[in-house]
Short mmCIF file of C-alpha atoms in Angstrom, two decimals:
data_model
loop_
_atom_site.label_atom_id
_atom_site.label_comp_id
_atom_site.label_asym_id
_atom_site.label_seq_id
_atom_site.Cartn_x
_atom_site.Cartn_y
_atom_site.Cartn_z
CA UNK H 1 0.00 0.00 0.00
CA UNK H 2 1.23 3.47 -0.76
CA UNK H 3 2.04 5.94 1.97
CA UNK H 4 -0.72 8.31 0.85
CA UNK H 5 -3.31 5.54 1.12
CA UNK H 6 -2.24 4.82 4.69
CA UNK H 7 -2.67 8.50 5.58
CA UNK H 8 -6.10 8.54 3.98
CA UNK H 9 -7.23 5.38 5.75
CA UNK H 10 -6.00 6.72 9.09
CA UNK H 11 -7.80 10.02 8.47
CA UNK H 12 -11.02 8.19 7.62
CA UNK H 13 -10.74 6.09 10.78
CA UNK H 14 -10.20 9.21 12.91
CA UNK H 15 -13.18 10.91 11.28
CA UNK H 16 -15.38 7.85 11.79
CA UNK H 17 -14.37 7.57 15.46
CA UNK H 18 -15.15 11.24 15.99
CA UNK H 19 -18.52 10.88 14.28
CA UNK H 20 -19.32 7.88 16.46
CA UNK H 21 -18.48 9.85 19.60
CA UNK H 22 -20.60 12.82 18.50
CA UNK H 23 -23.61 10.64 17.70
CA UNK H 24 -23.50 8.35 20.75
CA UNK H 25 -22.36 10.53 23.66
CA UNK H 26 -24.53 13.00 25.55
CA UNK H 27 -21.79 14.77 27.48
CA UNK H 28 -20.89 18.14 25.98
CA UNK H 29 -17.16 17.71 26.64
CA UNK H 30 -17.10 14.31 24.91
CA UNK H 31 -19.06 15.73 21.99
CA UNK H 32 -16.48 18.49 21.68
CA UNK H 33 -13.70 15.89 21.72
CA UNK H 34 -15.49 13.97 18.96
CA UNK H 35 -15.68 17.10 16.82
CA UNK H 36 -11.97 17.64 17.35
CA UNK H 37 -11.28 14.06 16.23
CA UNK H 38 -13.31 14.68 13.09
CA UNK H 39 -11.37 17.86 12.34
CA UNK H 40 -8.05 16.07 12.90
CA UNK H 41 -9.12 13.32 10.52
CA UNK H 42 -9.94 15.94 7.90
CA UNK H 43 -6.56 17.61 8.51
CA UNK H 44 -4.77 14.32 7.99
CA UNK H 45 -6.57 13.85 4.68
CA UNK H 46 -5.64 17.38 3.59
CA UNK H 47 -1.99 16.66 4.36
CA UNK H 48 -2.20 13.38 2.43
CA UNK H 49 -3.61 15.21 -0.59
CA UNK H 50 -0.80 17.73 -0.26
CA UNK H 51 1.70 14.84 -0.43
CA UNK H 52 0.21 13.81 -3.77
CA UNK H 53 1.22 17.15 -5.32
CA UNK H 54 3.84 18.90 -3.15
CA UNK H 55 4.21 21.80 -5.60
CA UNK H 56 0.80 23.17 -4.66
CA UNK H 57 0.18 24.07 -1.05
CA UNK H 58 -3.62 23.82 -1.13
CA UNK H 59 -3.74 20.86 1.29
CA UNK H 60 -1.40 22.53 3.77
CA UNK H 61 -3.29 25.81 3.50
CA UNK H 62 -6.61 24.09 4.13
CA UNK H 63 -5.08 22.21 7.05
CA UNK H 64 -3.85 25.41 8.69
CA UNK H 65 -7.28 26.97 8.16
CA UNK H 66 -8.95 23.98 9.85
CA UNK H 67 -6.52 24.19 12.80
CA UNK H 68 -7.39 27.87 13.32
CA UNK H 69 -11.09 27.05 13.00
CA UNK H 70 -10.76 24.24 15.56
CA UNK H 71 -9.04 26.54 18.05
CA UNK H 72 -11.77 29.16 17.73
CA UNK H 73 -14.50 26.52 17.92
CA UNK H 74 -12.99 25.04 21.07
CA UNK H 75 -12.77 28.42 22.79
CA UNK H 76 -16.40 29.29 22.03
CA UNK H 77 -17.71 25.81 22.87
CA UNK H 78 -15.89 25.72 26.21
CA UNK H 79 -17.33 29.14 27.05
CA UNK H 80 -20.83 27.79 26.32
CA UNK H 81 -20.19 24.65 28.37
CA UNK H 82 -18.97 26.68 31.36
CA UNK H 83 -22.02 28.95 31.12
CA UNK H 84 -24.37 25.96 30.94
CA UNK H 85 -22.58 24.35 33.90
CA UNK H 86 -23.29 27.45 36.00
CA UNK H 87 -27.02 27.16 35.33
CA UNK H 88 -27.78 23.45 35.44
CA UNK H 89 -24.68 22.01 37.19
CA UNK H 90 -24.28 19.35 34.51
CA UNK H 91 -22.52 18.94 31.18
CA UNK H 92 -25.10 16.51 29.78
CA UNK H 93 -26.87 17.86 26.75
CA UNK H 94 -30.05 15.90 27.61
CA UNK H 95 -30.59 18.06 30.68
CA UNK H 96 -30.51 21.30 28.72
CA UNK H 97 -34.14 22.13 27.93
CA UNK H 98 -34.21 25.90 27.53
CA UNK H 99 -31.69 28.52 26.54
CA UNK H 100 -33.20 31.29 28.64
CA UNK H 101 -33.16 31.70 32.41
#
């Protein structure tokens, strides 16, 4: 198997694991971790596509963009989770029924 195929398979496995965590877990922190796994799987695939044609930096550029997006998403999501924790004293998304006080 080629090296690029191994990167792609690993990226797909990471994405599938993240999707499984997002769909099956009810804890907000675990859901956030699943989203991060999905983004890392996408990053790995971008890097693998960049290896296919190293003269163009589109895969690396997209990967850097996704890393910045993931950092911003994590900061905002953790702020939401902390705010929800103050109101309902739980990080389970099933217990969140209303957005208002």
